[in-house]
Amino acid sequence: RRRRQRGALASKKPIPTELRKDAHELKRDLALDDPDEHKSNVLDDEYASAGVTDPRILITTSHDPSSKLTQFLKELRLVFPNCHRMNRGGTSMKELVDVTKGEGFTDLMIVHETRGKPDGLIVSHMPNGPTAYFNLSNTILRHDIEGTVNMPEVFPHLIFENFSTPLGKRVSTVLKHLFPVCRADSTRVVSCVNREDYVSFRHHVYKKQSHNTVDLLELGPRFEMKLYQVKLGTPEQAEAENEWVLRPYMNTAKKRKVL
């Protein structure tokens, strides 16, 4: 039976009538028998050590940052555990990547701005990529949020919602591996919620008042991210292959969601 169904699938012919009742079960068995089905692919290998060792992040800005971008950088450094801030100065992209690899960092983050407003974020996994490029919008810093409390240093719980497509799962993998594994009693929460291909980044801490009451306090900063490119390589590699790029015609396809 398996041989007959395998032959029908290989030749793209209809499954024989007497096998259609058990077609789903047979197809599942054929997948389990396929030795290539469960091999690790490039997406797995890039994060093979994730969860085994804690990530170490180097974060910096574009050249000649404004005071607001510098403040945003300082706040992001507090959001991500094991994150080290670097003043960019005149360091080129290649030199920046070489420093990141040489010092044993697992990820590089670069924040950009336009006329004093943070509007770009690059997240690159070391040593071989991938690199994700995001537009930022609606950025609100911690000191602009009323009622913020002191930032706890515990590792946060992570919430990723509505990343259902293969590209969405790819993006959630890139983002979630910026954080180490947290303890079960952590009261800090970082959430990335996808709505219409815009990822809302929020940062909270909660306090349990009773068995059925929880107070949720925002820590900040908050912003929206819009993915526009994923590259199979590091930022200085101009020849690296693009895994995905946002094309102009995609903005008019309202019903098509990429994440």
mmCIF file of C-alpha atoms in Angstrom:
data_model
loop_
_atom_site.group_PDB
_atom_site.id
_atom_site.type_symbol
_atom_site.label_atom_id
_atom_site.label_comp_id
_atom_site.label_asym_id
_atom_site.label_seq_id
_atom_site.Cartn_x
_atom_site.Cartn_y
_atom_site.Cartn_z
ATOM 1 C CA ARG A 1 0.000 0.000 0.000
ATOM 2 C CA ARG A 2 2.789 2.390 0.868
ATOM 3 C CA ARG A 3 4.648 1.565 -2.321
ATOM 4 C CA ARG A 4 1.560 2.199 -4.455
ATOM 5 C CA GLN A 5 0.823 5.541 -2.765
ATOM 6 C CA ARG A 6 4.476 6.597 -2.966
ATOM 7 C CA GLY A 7 4.414 5.859 -6.695
ATOM 8 C CA ALA A 8 1.202 7.820 -7.182
ATOM 9 C CA LEU A 9 2.595 10.848 -5.335
ATOM 10 C CA ALA A 10 5.890 10.690 -7.235
ATOM 11 C CA SER A 11 4.139 10.537 -10.615
ATOM 12 C CA LYS A 12 1.552 13.171 -9.593
ATOM 13 C CA LYS A 13 -1.271 10.812 -10.427
ATOM 14 C CA PRO A 14 -4.529 10.441 -8.442
ATOM 15 C CA ILE A 15 -4.324 8.135 -5.432
ATOM 16 C CA PRO A 16 -5.970 4.761 -6.209
ATOM 17 C CA THR A 17 -9.600 4.627 -5.079
ATOM 18 C CA GLU A 18 -9.083 1.734 -2.670
ATOM 19 C CA LEU A 19 -6.323 3.667 -0.859
ATOM 20 C CA ARG A 20 -8.089 7.000 -0.460
ATOM 21 C CA LYS A 21 -9.749 6.039 2.820
ATOM 22 C CA ASP A 22 -6.373 5.585 4.490
ATOM 23 C CA ALA A 23 -4.504 8.169 2.366
ATOM 24 C CA HIS A 24 -3.869 10.614 5.209
ATOM 25 C CA GLU A 25 -2.446 7.955 7.537
ATOM 26 C CA LEU A 26 -0.297 6.487 4.775
ATOM 27 C CA LYS A 27 1.048 9.926 3.845
ATOM 28 C CA ARG A 28 2.031 10.541 7.466
ATOM 29 C CA ASP A 29 3.800 7.171 7.610
ATOM 30 C CA LEU A 30 5.674 7.989 4.403
ATOM 31 C CA ALA A 31 6.840 11.280 5.927
ATOM 32 C CA LEU A 32 8.136 9.460 9.000
ATOM 33 C CA ASP A 33 9.978 6.996 6.768
ATOM 34 C CA ASP A 34 11.663 9.808 4.802
ATOM 35 C CA PRO A 35 15.231 10.148 6.140
ATOM 36 C CA ASP A 36 15.531 13.733 4.848
ATOM 37 C CA GLU A 37 12.341 14.926 6.497
ATOM 38 C CA HIS A 38 13.821 15.720 9.898
ATOM 39 C CA LYS A 39 17.279 16.874 8.914
ATOM 40 C CA SER A 40 18.319 20.263 10.275
ATOM 41 C CA ASN A 41 18.235 22.963 7.644
ATOM 42 C CA VAL A 42 19.987 26.320 7.462
ATOM 43 C CA LEU A 43 17.335 27.957 9.643
ATOM 44 C CA ASP A 44 18.033 25.506 12.458
ATOM 45 C CA ASP A 45 21.820 25.516 12.213
ATOM 46 C CA GLU A 46 22.120 29.283 12.691
ATOM 47 C CA TYR A 47 20.625 28.954 16.170
ATOM 48 C CA ALA A 48 21.941 25.494 17.037
ATOM 49 C CA SER A 49 23.412 26.683 20.355
ATOM 50 C CA ALA A 50 20.397 28.793 21.338
ATOM 51 C CA GLY A 51 19.213 27.917 24.827
ATOM 52 C CA VAL A 52 22.527 26.245 25.633
ATOM 53 C CA THR A 53 24.495 29.459 26.114
ATOM 54 C CA ASP A 54 23.051 32.868 26.948
ATOM 55 C CA PRO A 55 23.149 35.450 24.139
ATOM 56 C CA ARG A 56 25.601 38.369 24.332
ATOM 57 C CA ILE A 57 24.551 41.458 22.402
ATOM 58 C CA LEU A 58 26.570 44.422 21.161
ATOM 59 C CA ILE A 59 24.341 47.426 20.531
ATOM 60 C CA THR A 60 25.304 50.693 18.848
ATOM 61 C CA THR A 61 23.957 53.494 16.638
ATOM 62 C CA SER A 62 24.540 55.048 13.268
ATOM 63 C CA HIS A 63 27.309 57.659 12.985
ATOM 64 C CA ASP A 64 26.894 60.962 14.875
ATOM 65 C CA PRO A 65 23.743 60.074 16.849
ATOM 66 C CA SER A 66 21.405 62.686 18.304
ATOM 67 C CA SER A 67 20.721 62.945 22.031
ATOM 68 C CA LYS A 68 17.341 61.212 21.594
ATOM 69 C CA LEU A 69 18.867 58.282 19.717
ATOM 70 C CA THR A 70 21.555 57.973 22.401
ATOM 71 C CA GLN A 71 18.862 57.900 25.091
ATOM 72 C CA PHE A 72 16.912 55.276 23.119
ATOM 73 C CA LEU A 73 20.081 53.193 22.889
ATOM 74 C CA LYS A 74 20.589 53.360 26.655
ATOM 75 C CA GLU A 75 17.021 52.197 27.254
ATOM 76 C CA LEU A 76 17.340 49.301 24.801
ATOM 77 C CA ARG A 77 20.487 48.191 26.597
ATOM 78 C CA LEU A 78 18.395 47.776 29.752
ATOM 79 C CA VAL A 79 15.723 45.779 27.915
ATOM 80 C CA PHE A 80 18.074 43.094 26.601
ATOM 81 C CA PRO A 81 20.056 41.092 29.201
ATOM 82 C CA ASN A 82 23.802 40.675 28.624
ATOM 83 C CA CYS A 83 23.753 43.708 26.327
ATOM 84 C CA HIS A 84 26.803 45.961 25.913
ATOM 85 C CA ARG A 85 26.634 49.490 24.493
ATOM 86 C CA MET A 86 29.317 50.801 22.145
ATOM 87 C CA ASN A 87 29.881 54.357 20.973
ATOM 88 C CA ARG A 88 30.063 54.081 17.179
ATOM 89 C CA GLY A 89 32.317 57.054 16.416
ATOM 90 C CA GLY A 90 33.951 56.547 13.033
ATOM 91 C CA THR A 91 33.854 52.738 13.137
ATOM 92 C CA SER A 92 32.960 51.239 9.760
ATOM 93 C CA MET A 93 30.432 48.447 9.375
ATOM 94 C CA LYS A 94 33.143 45.878 8.636
ATOM 95 C CA GLU A 95 35.155 46.925 11.701
ATOM 96 C CA LEU A 96 31.972 46.769 13.794
ATOM 97 C CA VAL A 97 31.197 43.218 12.687
ATOM 98 C CA ASP A 98 34.831 42.173 13.251
ATOM 99 C CA VAL A 99 34.687 43.522 16.823
ATOM 100 C CA THR A 100 31.389 41.695 17.434
ATOM 101 C CA LYS A 101 32.812 38.383 16.244
ATOM 102 C CA GLY A 102 36.200 38.863 17.906
ATOM 103 C CA GLU A 103 34.737 39.609 21.337
ATOM 104 C CA GLY A 104 32.411 36.607 21.246
ATOM 105 C CA PHE A 105 29.091 38.425 20.932
ATOM 106 C CA THR A 106 26.228 36.376 19.540
ATOM 107 C CA ASP A 107 24.250 39.289 18.077
ATOM 108 C CA LEU A 108 24.743 42.822 16.791
ATOM 109 C CA MET A 109 22.032 45.491 16.989
ATOM 110 C CA ILE A 110 22.283 48.859 15.223
ATOM 111 C CA VAL A 111 19.757 51.679 15.706
ATOM 112 C CA HIS A 112 19.261 54.396 13.067
ATOM 113 C CA GLU A 113 17.439 57.727 13.007
ATOM 114 C CA THR A 114 16.095 60.404 10.680
ATOM 115 C CA ARG A 115 16.075 64.009 11.915
ATOM 116 C CA GLY A 116 16.358 62.945 15.535
ATOM 117 C CA LYS A 117 13.665 60.243 15.435
ATOM 118 C CA PRO A 118 14.653 56.559 15.818
ATOM 119 C CA ASP A 119 13.347 54.914 12.655
ATOM 120 C CA GLY A 120 15.521 51.871 11.903
ATOM 121 C CA LEU A 121 16.787 48.720 13.605
ATOM 122 C CA ILE A 122 19.207 46.076 12.319
ATOM 123 C CA VAL A 123 19.469 42.738 14.153
ATOM 124 C CA SER A 124 22.286 40.474 12.971
ATOM 125 C CA HIS A 125 23.125 37.039 14.361
ATOM 126 C CA MET A 126 26.807 36.143 14.533
ATOM 127 C CA PRO A 127 28.930 34.825 12.992
ATOM 128 C CA ASN A 128 27.072 34.057 9.742
ATOM 129 C CA GLY A 129 23.689 35.781 9.949
ATOM 130 C CA PRO A 130 20.812 36.056 9.357
ATOM 131 C CA THR A 131 20.324 39.833 9.438
ATOM 132 C CA ALA A 132 16.848 41.342 9.820
ATOM 133 C CA TYR A 133 16.092 44.956 8.924
ATOM 134 C CA PHE A 134 13.159 46.821 10.503
ATOM 135 C CA ASN A 135 11.604 50.246 10.163
ATOM 136 C CA LEU A 136 10.647 51.760 13.536
ATOM 137 C CA SER A 137 7.681 54.046 14.184
ATOM 138 C CA ASN A 138 5.730 55.501 17.121
ATOM 139 C CA THR A 139 8.793 55.269 19.361
ATOM 140 C CA ILE A 140 8.120 56.398 22.931
ATOM 141 C CA LEU A 141 10.961 56.468 25.454
ATOM 142 C CA ARG A 142 10.743 55.476 29.097
ATOM 143 C CA HIS A 143 10.802 59.013 30.469
ATOM 144 C CA ASP A 144 7.819 59.897 28.240
ATOM 145 C CA ILE A 145 5.647 57.144 29.756
ATOM 146 C CA GLU A 146 3.793 58.099 32.929
ATOM 147 C CA GLY A 147 4.066 55.879 35.968
ATOM 148 C CA THR A 148 7.141 53.861 34.947
ATOM 149 C CA VAL A 149 8.923 51.969 37.716
ATOM 150 C CA ASN A 150 12.512 50.868 38.158
ATOM 151 C CA MET A 151 13.731 48.331 35.620
ATOM 152 C CA PRO A 152 14.251 44.878 37.195
ATOM 153 C CA GLU A 153 17.300 42.945 36.031
ATOM 154 C CA VAL A 154 15.611 39.522 35.920
ATOM 155 C CA PHE A 155 15.340 37.773 32.554
ATOM 156 C CA PRO A 156 11.888 38.392 31.025
ATOM 157 C CA HIS A 157 9.134 36.068 29.914
ATOM 158 C CA LEU A 158 8.488 36.341 26.166
ATOM 159 C CA ILE A 159 5.147 36.613 24.369
ATOM 160 C CA PHE A 160 5.047 36.291 20.575
ATOM 161 C CA GLU A 161 1.582 36.499 19.088
ATOM 162 C CA ASN A 162 0.272 36.041 15.556
ATOM 163 C CA PHE A 163 3.506 34.996 13.821
ATOM 164 C CA SER A 164 1.877 32.280 11.734
ATOM 165 C CA THR A 165 3.659 32.236 8.349
ATOM 166 C CA PRO A 166 7.139 30.732 7.731
ATOM 167 C CA LEU A 167 8.547 34.275 7.517
ATOM 168 C CA GLY A 168 6.726 35.189 10.732
ATOM 169 C CA LYS A 169 8.257 32.208 12.520
ATOM 170 C CA ARG A 170 11.647 33.209 11.111
ATOM 171 C CA VAL A 171 11.294 36.731 12.530
ATOM 172 C CA SER A 172 10.145 35.446 15.920
ATOM 173 C CA THR A 173 13.190 33.154 16.007
ATOM 174 C CA VAL A 174 15.512 36.099 15.325
ATOM 175 C CA LEU A 175 13.912 38.197 18.071
ATOM 176 C CA LYS A 176 13.356 35.599 20.789
ATOM 177 C CA HIS A 177 16.963 34.427 20.702
ATOM 178 C CA LEU A 178 18.079 37.892 21.788
ATOM 179 C CA PHE A 179 16.870 36.889 25.257
ATOM 180 C CA PRO A 180 18.176 34.161 27.585
ATOM 181 C CA VAL A 181 15.879 31.584 29.170
ATOM 182 C CA CYS A 182 14.061 33.125 32.127
ATOM 183 C CA ARG A 183 13.172 31.724 35.511
ATOM 184 C CA ALA A 184 9.598 30.687 36.182
ATOM 185 C CA ASP A 185 9.191 33.306 38.940
ATOM 186 C CA SER A 186 10.258 36.252 36.771
ATOM 187 C CA THR A 187 7.834 39.197 36.890
ATOM 188 C CA ARG A 188 9.131 40.866 33.739
ATOM 189 C CA VAL A 189 7.372 40.427 30.361
ATOM 190 C CA VAL A 190 8.441 41.396 26.835
ATOM 191 C CA SER A 191 5.741 41.043 24.190
ATOM 192 C CA CYS A 192 5.924 41.231 20.398
ATOM 193 C CA VAL A 193 2.452 41.240 18.867
ATOM 194 C CA ASN A 194 1.980 41.160 15.099
ATOM 195 C CA ARG A 195 -0.937 43.185 13.714
ATOM 196 C CA GLU A 196 -1.175 43.764 9.963
ATOM 197 C CA ASP A 197 2.590 43.029 9.618
ATOM 198 C CA TYR A 198 3.471 45.684 12.205
ATOM 199 C CA VAL A 199 5.107 44.208 15.299
ATOM 200 C CA SER A 200 4.209 46.054 18.504
ATOM 201 C CA PHE A 201 7.033 45.860 21.047
ATOM 202 C CA ARG A 202 5.937 46.283 24.672
ATOM 203 C CA HIS A 203 7.779 45.853 27.954
ATOM 204 C CA HIS A 204 5.959 45.336 31.277
ATOM 205 C CA VAL A 205 6.356 44.150 34.824
ATOM 206 C CA TYR A 206 3.496 42.610 36.779
ATOM 207 C CA LYS A 207 2.661 42.421 40.460
ATOM 208 C CA LYS A 208 0.254 39.843 41.816
ATOM 209 C CA GLN A 209 -2.079 41.511 44.308
ATOM 210 C CA SER A 210 -4.212 38.456 45.073
ATOM 211 C CA HIS A 211 -4.991 35.004 43.698
ATOM 212 C CA ASN A 212 -7.072 36.542 40.883
ATOM 213 C CA THR A 213 -5.738 40.102 40.557
ATOM 214 C CA VAL A 214 -2.603 41.247 38.739
ATOM 215 C CA ASP A 215 -1.302 44.794 38.233
ATOM 216 C CA LEU A 216 0.491 45.372 34.931
ATOM 217 C CA LEU A 217 2.951 48.284 34.791
ATOM 218 C CA GLU A 218 4.661 49.422 31.603
ATOM 219 C CA LEU A 219 8.438 49.788 31.735
ATOM 220 C CA GLY A 220 9.084 51.047 28.201
ATOM 221 C CA PRO A 221 10.328 51.861 25.713
ATOM 222 C CA ARG A 222 7.572 51.066 23.219
ATOM 223 C CA PHE A 223 7.645 51.100 19.436
ATOM 224 C CA GLU A 224 6.337 49.463 16.266
ATOM 225 C CA MET A 225 8.543 47.425 13.906
ATOM 226 C CA LYS A 226 7.968 46.812 10.203
ATOM 227 C CA LEU A 227 10.167 44.158 8.578
ATOM 228 C CA TYR A 228 11.525 45.096 5.152
ATOM 229 C CA GLN A 229 14.450 42.707 4.573
ATOM 230 C CA VAL A 230 16.001 39.448 5.786
ATOM 231 C CA LYS A 231 19.515 38.697 4.539
ATOM 232 C CA LEU A 232 21.463 35.423 4.750
ATOM 233 C CA GLY A 233 24.652 37.011 6.021
ATOM 234 C CA THR A 234 26.005 39.848 8.160
ATOM 235 C CA PRO A 235 25.476 43.578 7.447
ATOM 236 C CA GLU A 236 28.840 44.249 5.785
ATOM 237 C CA GLN A 237 28.370 41.459 3.211
ATOM 238 C CA ALA A 238 26.976 43.281 0.178
ATOM 239 C CA GLU A 239 27.031 40.052 -1.824
ATOM 240 C CA ALA A 240 24.948 38.095 0.733
ATOM 241 C CA GLU A 241 21.752 36.537 -0.603
ATOM 242 C CA ASN A 242 18.424 38.095 0.328
ATOM 243 C CA GLU A 243 16.087 35.622 1.970
ATOM 244 C CA TRP A 244 13.163 38.052 1.749
ATOM 245 C CA VAL A 245 12.706 41.684 0.665
ATOM 246 C CA LEU A 246 9.633 43.907 0.871
ATOM 247 C CA ARG A 247 8.741 44.940 -2.673
ATOM 248 C CA PRO A 248 6.721 48.063 -3.578
ATOM 249 C CA TYR A 249 3.800 46.061 -4.978
ATOM 250 C CA MET A 250 3.441 44.205 -1.661
ATOM 251 C CA ASN A 251 2.182 47.374 0.025
ATOM 252 C CA THR A 252 -0.923 47.358 -2.164
ATOM 253 C CA ALA A 253 -1.793 43.730 -1.449
ATOM 254 C CA LYS A 254 -3.945 44.504 1.594
ATOM 255 C CA LYS A 255 -5.188 40.970 2.079
ATOM 256 C CA ARG A 256 -1.767 39.391 1.910
ATOM 257 C CA LYS A 257 0.035 39.214 5.240
ATOM 258 C CA VAL A 258 3.699 38.244 5.224
ATOM 259 C CA LEU A 259 4.096 37.567 8.953
#
